Short mmCIF file of C-alpha atoms and ligand atoms in Angstrom, two decimals:
data_model
loop_
_atom_site.label_atom_id
_atom_site.label_comp_id
_atom_site.label_asym_id
_atom_site.label_seq_id
_atom_site.Cartn_x
_atom_site.Cartn_y
_atom_site.Cartn_z
CA UNK A 1 106.16 185.05 129.42
CA UNK A 2 104.61 186.78 132.40
CA UNK A 3 106.25 184.26 134.70
CA UNK A 4 109.60 184.93 133.05
CA UNK A 5 109.22 188.65 133.60
CA UNK A 6 108.20 188.10 137.22
CA UNK A 7 111.17 185.84 137.75
CA UNK A 8 113.46 188.39 136.11
CA UNK A 9 112.05 191.16 138.28
CA UNK A 10 112.56 189.02 141.38
CA UNK A 11 116.14 188.32 140.35
CA UNK A 12 116.81 191.97 139.66
CA UNK A 13 115.45 193.04 143.02
CA UNK A 14 117.55 190.34 144.67
CA UNK A 15 120.52 191.75 142.79
CA UNK A 16 119.91 195.24 144.03
CA UNK A 17 119.49 193.97 147.59
CA UNK A 18 122.98 192.45 147.33
CA UNK A 19 124.44 195.58 145.78
CA UNK A 20 123.29 198.64 147.60
CA UNK A 21 125.85 200.71 145.70
CA UNK A 22 125.78 202.10 142.18
CA UNK A 23 128.63 200.80 140.12
CA UNK A 24 130.61 201.60 137.02
CA UNK A 25 129.70 199.04 134.29
CA UNK A 26 131.01 195.59 135.35
CA UNK A 27 133.28 195.16 132.29
CA UNK A 28 135.19 198.25 133.41
CA UNK A 29 136.55 196.38 136.45
CA UNK A 30 137.80 193.63 134.13
CA UNK A 31 139.43 196.25 131.88
CA UNK A 32 141.22 197.68 134.94
CA UNK A 33 142.58 194.23 135.84
CA UNK A 34 143.80 193.71 132.29
CA UNK A 35 145.45 197.15 132.39
CA UNK A 36 147.12 196.21 135.69
CA UNK A 37 148.35 192.92 134.18
CA UNK A 38 150.13 194.92 131.49
CA UNK A 39 152.11 196.76 134.18
CA UNK A 40 153.36 193.66 136.05
CA UNK A 41 156.34 192.88 133.79
CA UNK A 42 155.07 189.33 133.48
CA UNK A 43 154.64 188.90 137.24
CA UNK A 44 151.47 188.27 139.20
CA UNK A 45 149.43 190.71 141.26
CA UNK A 46 147.99 189.47 144.55
CA UNK A 47 145.61 191.65 146.55
CA UNK A 48 143.48 191.16 149.63
CA UNK A 49 140.15 192.68 150.57
CA UNK A 50 139.70 194.27 153.98
CA UNK A 51 138.58 191.96 156.74
CA UNK A 52 135.24 192.10 158.46
CA UNK A 53 135.72 194.48 161.42
CA UNK A 54 136.58 192.59 164.60
CA UNK A 55 133.63 194.27 166.32
CA UNK A 56 130.49 193.61 164.32
CA UNK A 57 129.01 197.07 165.01
CA UNK A 58 131.96 198.77 163.31
CA UNK A 59 131.55 200.23 159.85
CA UNK A 60 132.99 198.18 157.00
CA UNK A 61 134.64 199.84 154.02
CA UNK A 62 136.43 197.90 151.32
CA UNK A 63 140.18 198.32 150.66
CA UNK A 64 140.34 201.07 148.04
CA UNK A 65 142.66 199.33 145.58
CA UNK A 66 140.70 196.11 145.90
CA UNK A 67 137.44 197.92 145.26
CA UNK A 68 138.88 199.73 142.25
CA UNK A 69 139.88 196.43 140.64
CA UNK A 70 136.83 194.37 141.58
CA UNK A 71 133.83 196.45 142.60
CA UNK A 72 133.59 193.76 145.28
CA UNK A 73 132.37 195.10 148.56
CA UNK A 74 132.46 192.05 150.82
CA UNK A 75 135.17 191.34 153.37
CA UNK A 76 137.87 188.69 153.46
CA UNK A 77 138.33 188.06 149.71
CA UNK A 78 141.54 187.96 147.67
CA UNK A 79 142.34 188.31 143.99
CA UNK A 80 145.12 187.24 141.68
CA UNK A 81 145.84 188.64 138.22
CA UNK A 82 148.19 186.62 136.04
CA UNK A 83 149.36 188.23 132.80
CA UNK A 84 149.65 186.06 129.69
CA UNK A 85 153.05 184.48 129.03
CA UNK A 86 154.68 183.37 125.79
CA UNK A 87 155.84 179.81 125.30
CA UNK A 88 159.45 179.17 126.26
CA UNK A 89 161.69 176.43 124.89
CA UNK A 90 163.72 174.25 127.22
CA UNK A 91 167.19 175.60 127.93
CA UNK A 92 169.52 172.69 127.08
CA UNK A 93 172.08 171.77 129.68
CA UNK A 94 170.21 173.54 132.51
CA UNK A 95 167.47 172.65 134.94
CA UNK A 96 165.15 175.20 133.29
CA UNK A 97 162.26 173.38 131.71
CA UNK A 98 160.23 174.68 128.77
CA UNK A 99 156.81 176.20 129.17
CA UNK A 100 153.69 176.26 127.06
CA UNK A 101 152.11 179.65 126.34
CA UNK A 102 149.86 180.72 129.19
CA UNK A 103 146.70 182.79 128.80
CA UNK A 104 145.68 185.80 130.92
CA UNK A 105 143.97 184.68 134.12
CA UNK A 106 142.09 186.52 136.82
CA UNK A 107 140.77 184.79 139.88
CA UNK A 108 138.62 186.07 142.72
CA UNK A 109 138.97 184.03 145.91
CA UNK A 110 136.03 184.18 148.28
CA UNK A 111 136.08 183.10 151.94
CA UNK A 112 133.79 180.35 153.15
CA UNK A 113 130.56 181.64 154.55
CA UNK A 114 130.46 182.12 158.29
CA UNK A 115 126.85 181.37 159.14
CA UNK A 116 127.20 182.56 162.73
CA UNK A 117 128.71 185.90 161.62
CA UNK A 118 126.05 186.28 158.91
CA UNK A 119 123.43 186.56 161.67
CA UNK A 120 125.14 189.85 162.56
CA UNK A 121 126.35 191.15 159.22
CA UNK A 122 124.07 189.63 156.62
CA UNK A 123 124.24 186.92 153.98
CA UNK A 124 127.43 186.70 151.91
CA UNK A 125 128.25 185.08 148.58
CA UNK A 126 130.89 182.37 148.31
CA UNK A 127 132.55 180.44 145.49
CA UNK A 128 129.97 177.67 145.76
CA UNK A 129 127.06 180.09 145.17
CA UNK A 130 125.47 179.44 141.78
CA UNK A 131 126.43 182.09 139.22
CA UNK A 132 129.30 183.46 141.33
CA UNK A 133 131.46 184.19 138.26
CA UNK A 134 128.69 186.15 136.51
CA UNK A 135 127.81 187.97 139.69
CA UNK A 136 131.41 189.03 140.39
CA UNK A 137 132.49 189.62 136.77
CA UNK A 138 135.60 187.47 137.27
CA UNK A 139 136.55 184.72 134.84
CA UNK A 140 137.25 182.37 137.74
CA UNK A 141 135.90 182.35 141.28
CA UNK A 142 137.45 179.92 143.75
CA UNK A 143 137.30 179.34 147.50
CA UNK A 144 139.92 181.34 149.37
CA UNK A 145 141.42 178.07 150.61
CA UNK A 146 142.55 177.42 147.01
CA UNK A 147 144.79 180.52 146.90
CA UNK A 148 148.02 178.83 148.11
CA UNK A 149 147.39 175.87 145.79
CA UNK A 150 146.95 178.12 142.76
CA UNK A 151 150.22 179.93 143.53
CA UNK A 152 151.98 176.66 144.16
CA UNK A 153 150.91 175.29 140.74
CA UNK A 154 151.90 178.55 139.08
CA UNK A 155 155.38 178.35 140.59
CA UNK A 156 155.70 174.71 139.57
CA UNK A 157 155.00 175.60 135.96
CA UNK A 158 157.33 178.60 136.02
CA UNK A 159 159.40 179.51 139.09
CA UNK A 160 160.17 182.98 137.78
CA UNK A 161 156.55 184.08 137.71
CA UNK A 162 156.19 183.91 141.46
CA UNK A 163 159.58 185.53 141.92
CA UNK A 164 157.83 188.45 140.22
CA UNK A 165 154.91 188.80 142.64
CA UNK A 166 153.41 192.23 143.22
CA UNK A 167 151.65 192.67 146.55
CA UNK A 168 150.56 195.51 148.80
CA UNK A 169 153.36 196.98 150.87
CA UNK A 170 153.32 196.00 154.55
CA UNK A 171 150.58 193.42 154.05
CA UNK A 172 150.95 190.67 156.69
CA UNK A 173 148.64 188.42 154.67
CA UNK A 174 150.74 188.76 151.52
CA UNK A 175 153.96 188.03 153.42
CA UNK A 176 152.39 185.00 155.11
CA UNK A 177 151.11 183.70 151.78
CA UNK A 178 154.45 184.10 150.00
CA UNK A 179 156.31 182.50 152.92
CA UNK A 180 153.90 179.59 153.01
CA UNK A 181 154.15 179.12 149.25
CA UNK A 182 157.96 179.14 149.48
CA UNK A 183 157.78 176.55 152.24
CA UNK A 184 155.49 174.27 150.25
CA UNK A 185 157.90 174.49 147.31
CA UNK A 186 160.91 173.82 149.50
CA UNK A 187 162.63 176.84 148.05
CA UNK A 188 164.09 180.08 149.42
CA UNK A 189 161.81 182.86 150.66
CA UNK A 190 159.88 184.77 148.03
CA UNK A 191 160.51 188.51 148.15
CA UNK A 192 157.81 190.60 146.46
CA UNK A 193 158.97 192.17 143.19
CA UNK A 194 157.14 195.41 143.80
CA UNK A 195 154.45 197.38 145.59
CA UNK A 196 151.28 196.70 143.61
CA UNK A 197 149.76 199.96 144.88
CA UNK A 198 152.10 201.96 142.62
CA UNK A 199 150.78 200.78 139.23
CA UNK A 200 147.23 200.82 140.64
CA UNK A 201 147.76 204.44 141.69
CA UNK A 202 148.60 205.33 138.08
CA UNK A 203 145.37 203.70 136.89
CA UNK A 204 143.20 205.18 139.64
CA UNK A 205 144.40 208.72 138.96
CA UNK A 206 142.72 208.84 135.54
CA UNK A 207 138.96 208.64 135.97
CA UNK A 208 136.57 207.04 133.49
CA UNK A 209 133.33 208.81 132.53
CA UNK A 210 131.42 206.39 134.79
CA UNK A 211 133.65 207.32 137.73
CA UNK A 212 133.12 211.02 137.00
CA UNK A 213 129.37 210.40 137.20
CA UNK A 214 129.72 208.85 140.67
CA UNK A 215 131.89 211.76 141.86
CA UNK A 216 129.32 214.12 140.36
CA UNK A 217 126.57 212.34 142.32
CA UNK A 218 128.65 212.65 145.50
CA UNK A 219 129.21 216.32 144.73
CA UNK A 220 125.56 217.11 143.98
CA UNK A 221 124.46 215.44 147.23
CA UNK A 222 127.18 217.32 149.10
CA UNK A 223 126.12 220.63 147.56
CA UNK A 224 122.56 220.03 148.78
CA UNK A 225 124.00 219.18 152.21
CA UNK A 226 126.10 222.36 152.30
CA UNK A 227 123.07 224.52 151.48
CA UNK A 228 121.03 222.79 154.21
CA UNK A 229 123.93 223.39 156.61
CA UNK A 230 124.17 227.07 155.67
CA UNK A 231 120.47 227.47 156.42
CA UNK A 232 121.09 226.03 159.90
CA UNK A 233 123.83 228.53 160.80
CA UNK A 234 122.60 230.89 163.52
CA UNK A 235 124.08 232.50 166.61
CA UNK A 236 123.48 230.15 169.56
CA UNK A 237 123.52 226.97 167.46
CA UNK A 238 126.20 224.40 168.18
CA UNK A 239 128.66 223.52 165.41
CA UNK A 240 127.78 219.83 165.50
CA UNK A 241 124.11 220.58 164.96
CA UNK A 242 125.09 221.98 161.58
CA UNK A 243 127.39 218.99 160.93
CA UNK A 244 124.41 216.72 161.64
CA UNK A 245 122.04 218.65 159.38
CA UNK A 246 124.52 218.18 156.53
CA UNK A 247 124.98 214.48 157.28
CA UNK A 248 121.21 213.94 157.21
CA UNK A 249 120.86 215.77 153.92
CA UNK A 250 123.72 213.98 152.14
CA UNK A 251 122.35 210.60 153.23
CA UNK A 252 118.87 211.59 152.10
CA UNK A 253 120.47 212.41 148.73
CA UNK A 254 121.96 208.92 148.43
CA UNK A 255 125.38 209.12 150.10
CA UNK A 256 126.28 206.12 152.26
CA UNK A 257 128.49 208.12 154.61
CA UNK A 258 130.54 211.27 155.04
CA UNK A 259 133.80 211.18 153.04
CA UNK A 260 135.73 212.34 156.13
CA UNK A 261 134.93 213.58 159.63
CA UNK A 262 132.91 216.81 159.19
CA UNK A 263 134.64 220.05 160.15
CA UNK A 264 132.43 222.86 161.39
CA UNK A 265 134.71 225.46 162.94
CA UNK A 266 133.50 228.88 164.05
CA UNK A 267 135.43 231.81 165.49
CA UNK A 268 138.97 230.80 166.47
CA UNK A 269 138.13 227.19 165.51
CA UNK A 270 137.87 228.35 161.89
CA UNK A 271 141.66 228.75 161.97
CA UNK A 272 142.23 225.12 163.01
CA UNK A 273 142.57 223.12 159.80
CA UNK A 274 141.17 219.76 160.87
CA UNK A 275 139.03 220.88 163.79
CA UNK A 276 136.39 218.19 164.13
CA UNK A 277 135.31 218.50 167.76
CA UNK A 278 132.42 220.68 166.50
CA UNK A 279 131.48 221.46 170.11
CA UNK A 280 131.51 225.25 170.13
CA UNK A 281 128.34 227.36 170.09
CA UNK A 282 128.42 229.81 167.20
CA UNK A 283 128.28 233.54 167.91
CA UNK A 284 127.24 236.49 165.77
CA UNK A 285 130.25 238.20 164.21
CA UNK A 286 132.24 234.97 163.74
CA UNK A 287 133.09 233.23 160.49
CA UNK A 288 132.38 229.51 160.29
CA UNK A 289 134.31 227.14 158.04
CA UNK A 290 132.34 224.07 156.96
CA UNK A 291 134.42 221.35 155.31
CA UNK A 292 131.92 218.54 154.89
CA UNK A 293 130.96 216.25 152.02
CA UNK A 294 129.68 212.77 151.38
CA UNK A 295 130.70 209.71 149.45
CA UNK A 296 128.38 208.19 146.88
CA UNK A 297 128.86 204.52 146.02
CA UNK A 298 132.44 204.61 147.31
CA UNK A 299 133.40 207.81 145.48
CA UNK A 300 134.15 210.89 147.59
CA UNK A 301 133.43 214.53 147.23
CA UNK A 302 135.11 217.29 149.23
CA UNK A 303 133.66 220.79 149.72
CA UNK A 304 134.45 223.74 151.93
CA UNK A 305 132.60 227.01 152.27
CA UNK A 306 133.01 229.81 154.79
CA UNK A 307 130.02 231.74 156.14
CA UNK A 308 129.33 234.66 158.47
CA UNK A 309 127.42 233.33 161.50
CA UNK A 310 125.21 236.42 161.74
CA UNK A 311 124.51 236.45 158.00
CA UNK A 312 126.83 239.33 157.13
CA UNK A 313 130.64 239.42 156.85
CA UNK A 314 132.47 242.26 158.61
CA UNK A 315 134.52 244.39 156.17
CA UNK A 316 137.74 242.60 157.23
CA UNK A 317 136.15 239.14 156.94
CA UNK A 318 134.83 240.10 153.51
CA UNK A 319 138.30 241.29 152.47
CA UNK A 320 139.86 237.94 153.45
CA UNK A 321 136.97 236.02 151.86
CA UNK A 322 137.40 237.81 148.54
CA UNK A 323 141.15 237.19 148.67
CA UNK A 324 140.67 233.45 149.11
CA UNK A 325 138.10 233.32 146.32
CA UNK A 326 140.42 235.36 144.10
CA UNK A 327 143.26 232.93 144.83
CA UNK A 328 141.06 229.96 143.89
CA UNK A 329 140.05 231.62 140.64
CA UNK A 330 143.61 232.64 139.81
CA UNK A 331 144.79 229.05 140.30
CA UNK A 332 141.94 227.63 138.19
CA UNK A 333 142.62 230.17 135.44
CA UNK A 334 146.32 229.27 135.40
CA UNK A 335 145.66 225.56 135.01
CA UNK A 336 147.18 223.80 132.01
CA UNK A 337 146.57 220.05 131.62
CA UNK A 338 149.79 218.08 131.43
CA UNK A 339 151.80 220.93 132.95
CA UNK A 340 150.31 222.26 136.21
CA UNK A 341 151.14 220.59 139.52
CA UNK A 342 149.36 220.90 142.86
CA UNK A 343 149.81 220.18 146.58
CA UNK A 344 153.09 222.02 146.92
CA UNK A 345 152.90 223.95 150.21
CA UNK A 346 156.67 224.61 150.14
CA UNK A 347 156.52 226.02 146.60
CA UNK A 348 159.38 223.93 145.26
CA UNK A 349 157.84 222.55 142.10
CA UNK A 350 157.66 224.12 138.68
CA UNK A 351 154.26 225.18 137.35
CA UNK A 352 152.58 224.73 140.73
CA UNK A 353 149.11 226.12 141.20
CA UNK A 354 150.04 226.62 144.88
CA UNK A 355 152.53 229.25 143.76
CA UNK A 356 149.85 231.04 141.71
CA UNK A 357 147.46 231.16 144.70
CA UNK A 358 150.28 232.22 147.04
CA UNK A 359 151.42 235.03 144.73
CA UNK A 360 147.86 236.26 144.37
CA UNK A 361 147.30 236.43 148.14
CA UNK A 362 150.69 238.05 148.77
CA UNK A 363 149.97 240.71 146.18
CA UNK A 364 146.58 241.66 147.60
CA UNK A 365 146.39 241.73 151.39
CA UNK A 366 148.20 242.50 154.64
CA UNK A 367 148.07 241.23 158.23
CA UNK A 368 147.73 243.48 161.29
CA UNK A 369 151.48 244.18 161.09
CA UNK A 370 151.49 245.24 157.45
CA UNK A 371 152.98 241.91 156.29
CA UNK A 372 151.72 240.02 153.22
CA UNK A 373 149.25 237.20 153.84
CA UNK A 374 150.88 234.33 151.91
CA UNK A 375 152.48 233.11 155.15
CA UNK A 376 148.98 232.32 156.49
CA UNK A 377 148.31 229.79 153.72
CA UNK A 378 149.64 226.81 155.60
CA UNK A 379 148.43 223.76 153.67
CA UNK A 380 148.72 222.40 150.13
CA UNK A 381 146.35 223.86 147.57
CA UNK A 382 144.68 220.59 146.66
CA UNK A 383 144.71 216.83 146.26
CA UNK A 384 143.30 214.15 143.99
CA UNK A 385 139.81 212.85 144.83
CA UNK A 386 138.32 209.45 144.06
CA UNK A 387 137.66 206.28 146.04
CA UNK A 388 139.82 207.93 148.69
CA UNK A 389 138.96 211.50 149.57
CA UNK A 390 142.72 212.00 149.19
CA UNK A 391 143.44 209.66 146.30
CA UNK A 392 147.08 208.58 146.22
CA UNK A 393 149.28 210.43 143.74
CA UNK A 394 152.87 211.45 143.13
CA UNK A 395 152.43 215.22 143.36
CA UNK A 396 155.70 215.96 141.62
CA UNK A 397 153.87 214.91 138.44
CA UNK A 398 151.58 217.22 136.46
CA UNK A 399 147.79 216.96 136.47
CA UNK A 400 146.46 215.22 133.36
CA UNK A 401 143.19 214.88 131.46
CA UNK A 402 140.76 212.66 133.36
CA UNK A 403 142.05 213.64 136.79
CA UNK A 404 139.82 214.95 139.58
CA UNK A 405 141.28 217.21 142.23
CA UNK A 406 140.44 219.99 144.66
CA UNK A 407 141.53 223.61 144.63
CA UNK A 408 141.18 224.78 148.23
CA UNK A 409 143.06 227.90 149.22
CA UNK A 410 142.72 229.00 152.84
CA UNK A 411 143.92 231.93 154.91
CA UNK A 412 144.03 231.42 158.68
CA UNK A 413 144.54 234.40 160.96
CA UNK A 414 144.40 233.22 164.60
CA UNK A 415 145.35 236.71 165.77
CA UNK A 416 142.14 238.06 164.26
CA UNK A 417 140.05 234.92 164.84
CA UNK A 418 139.32 234.70 161.11
CA UNK A 419 139.71 231.55 159.04
CA UNK A 420 138.49 231.28 155.45
CA UNK A 421 138.74 228.26 153.16
CA UNK A 422 136.94 227.71 149.86
CA UNK A 423 137.18 224.27 148.27
CA UNK A 424 135.77 222.90 145.04
CA UNK A 425 136.35 219.62 143.23
CA UNK A 426 137.48 220.01 139.61
CA UNK A 427 137.66 217.57 136.75
CA UNK A 428 139.96 217.83 133.74
CA UNK A 429 137.83 216.93 130.72
CA UNK A 430 139.04 215.23 127.54
CA UNK A 431 139.89 218.60 125.99
CA UNK A 432 142.03 219.50 129.00
CA UNK A 433 139.46 222.00 130.23
CA UNK A 434 138.88 222.40 133.96
CA UNK A 435 135.27 221.65 134.99
CA UNK A 436 134.11 222.80 138.44
CA UNK A 437 131.85 220.09 139.87
CA UNK A 438 130.74 222.58 142.53
CA UNK A 439 129.69 225.24 140.07
CA UNK A 440 126.10 225.06 141.36
CA UNK A 441 127.13 225.96 144.91
CA UNK A 442 127.52 229.75 145.22
CA UNK A 443 130.97 231.22 145.72
CA UNK A 444 130.47 234.98 145.88
CA UNK A 445 130.19 236.53 149.35
CA UNK A 446 126.80 238.26 148.76
CA UNK A 447 125.25 234.97 147.62
CA UNK A 448 126.69 233.13 150.63
CA UNK A 449 125.27 235.81 152.91
CA UNK A 450 121.86 235.53 151.25
CA UNK A 451 121.78 231.76 151.84
CA UNK A 452 122.72 232.12 155.52
CA UNK A 453 120.00 234.78 155.86
CA UNK A 454 117.51 232.30 154.40
CA UNK A 455 116.86 234.45 151.34
CA UNK A 456 118.11 231.79 148.92
MN1 MN B 501 140.15 218.66 150.65
#
């Protein structure tokens, strides 16, 4: 018995060495593939993993759609999902043969191991590895070299199924594969039936409870990082020092990397939306915008706070700060699941939260020329968050239960050298209620000041 336990423990530790990331429960990936199969109109979905970077010191991150469907984090793989098909009788008087009913199939194709490359990038699993199916959660695991053969056999049994192939748009590998398969069949070229990213986008937009937990972990780590960063803000400190303090903290808290290049912009730089040079030395009297967050087990968070470098906002900075916070709260209060839209900087869509934030700002403040401040809100109010920090979405559609998105109003006044942005990640729970995943990170100006002053 003891030996069994020891063996089990050894296996488990081996498992965790292979999988440095937390994961949603394995069966969930299978459920996602089955859900995708139902959207293929009887066709097949073919997806490729990202390749190993050509320079071995470059960071590897899996293709987002591929990761969503597999949880597989190694390079060079491919997957095929084949929906079930009913039996079809022969059509008399035509060349169309009959077909037996075909079951649902899902196959993960793994590249052959490259022992030379593994010296640089570590040991990989391949289809010949014992227990590959159990390890990957796929019903079938085959060598990548089998991929054309599997498609060829599929087309032989039913030509129409491959005429209904869904692949990623602009994928050279998918085009090459379909062309090669057409050539081996001696038939005309196979045009993809659709962009497989579209149905996957629909699935990815609605998060499962396990995905929410990962985003919550990313958010909690990022909150800790933001507080550490706020403590490091002082006149005479360089912006990138603060960026680095936050990076260290988020990684200490379990993040594998930043979700996006950190933005620490002080003074005039606070009015540059994606300023990431982070080279300026902060001065007393400036505001500093910090837009920095980490990703936890492939799920992103995204936070922005704005601080006074000297620990106290000037009256004008405070006025703008309170306006931005008011706009965020007005938008959150106006949210209705299934009706509200977001990311509408031109204000063209009905029920847009952007419009609510814009109206709030316009109604409450003026620039140096007595004009309303809405014109200084130059970007969309928010975006979906998930495996991508900007998860793909059709923003003409309303936000639904299970979605995760940011509300991030900003006012940027280059003339006054004041930029303020406040960004939280929200989750729409099963009752349609908006839950702020950044609730624990202070929002009110006096609390922000107290943190910068080291009093909190
Ligand atoms: Mn954002």
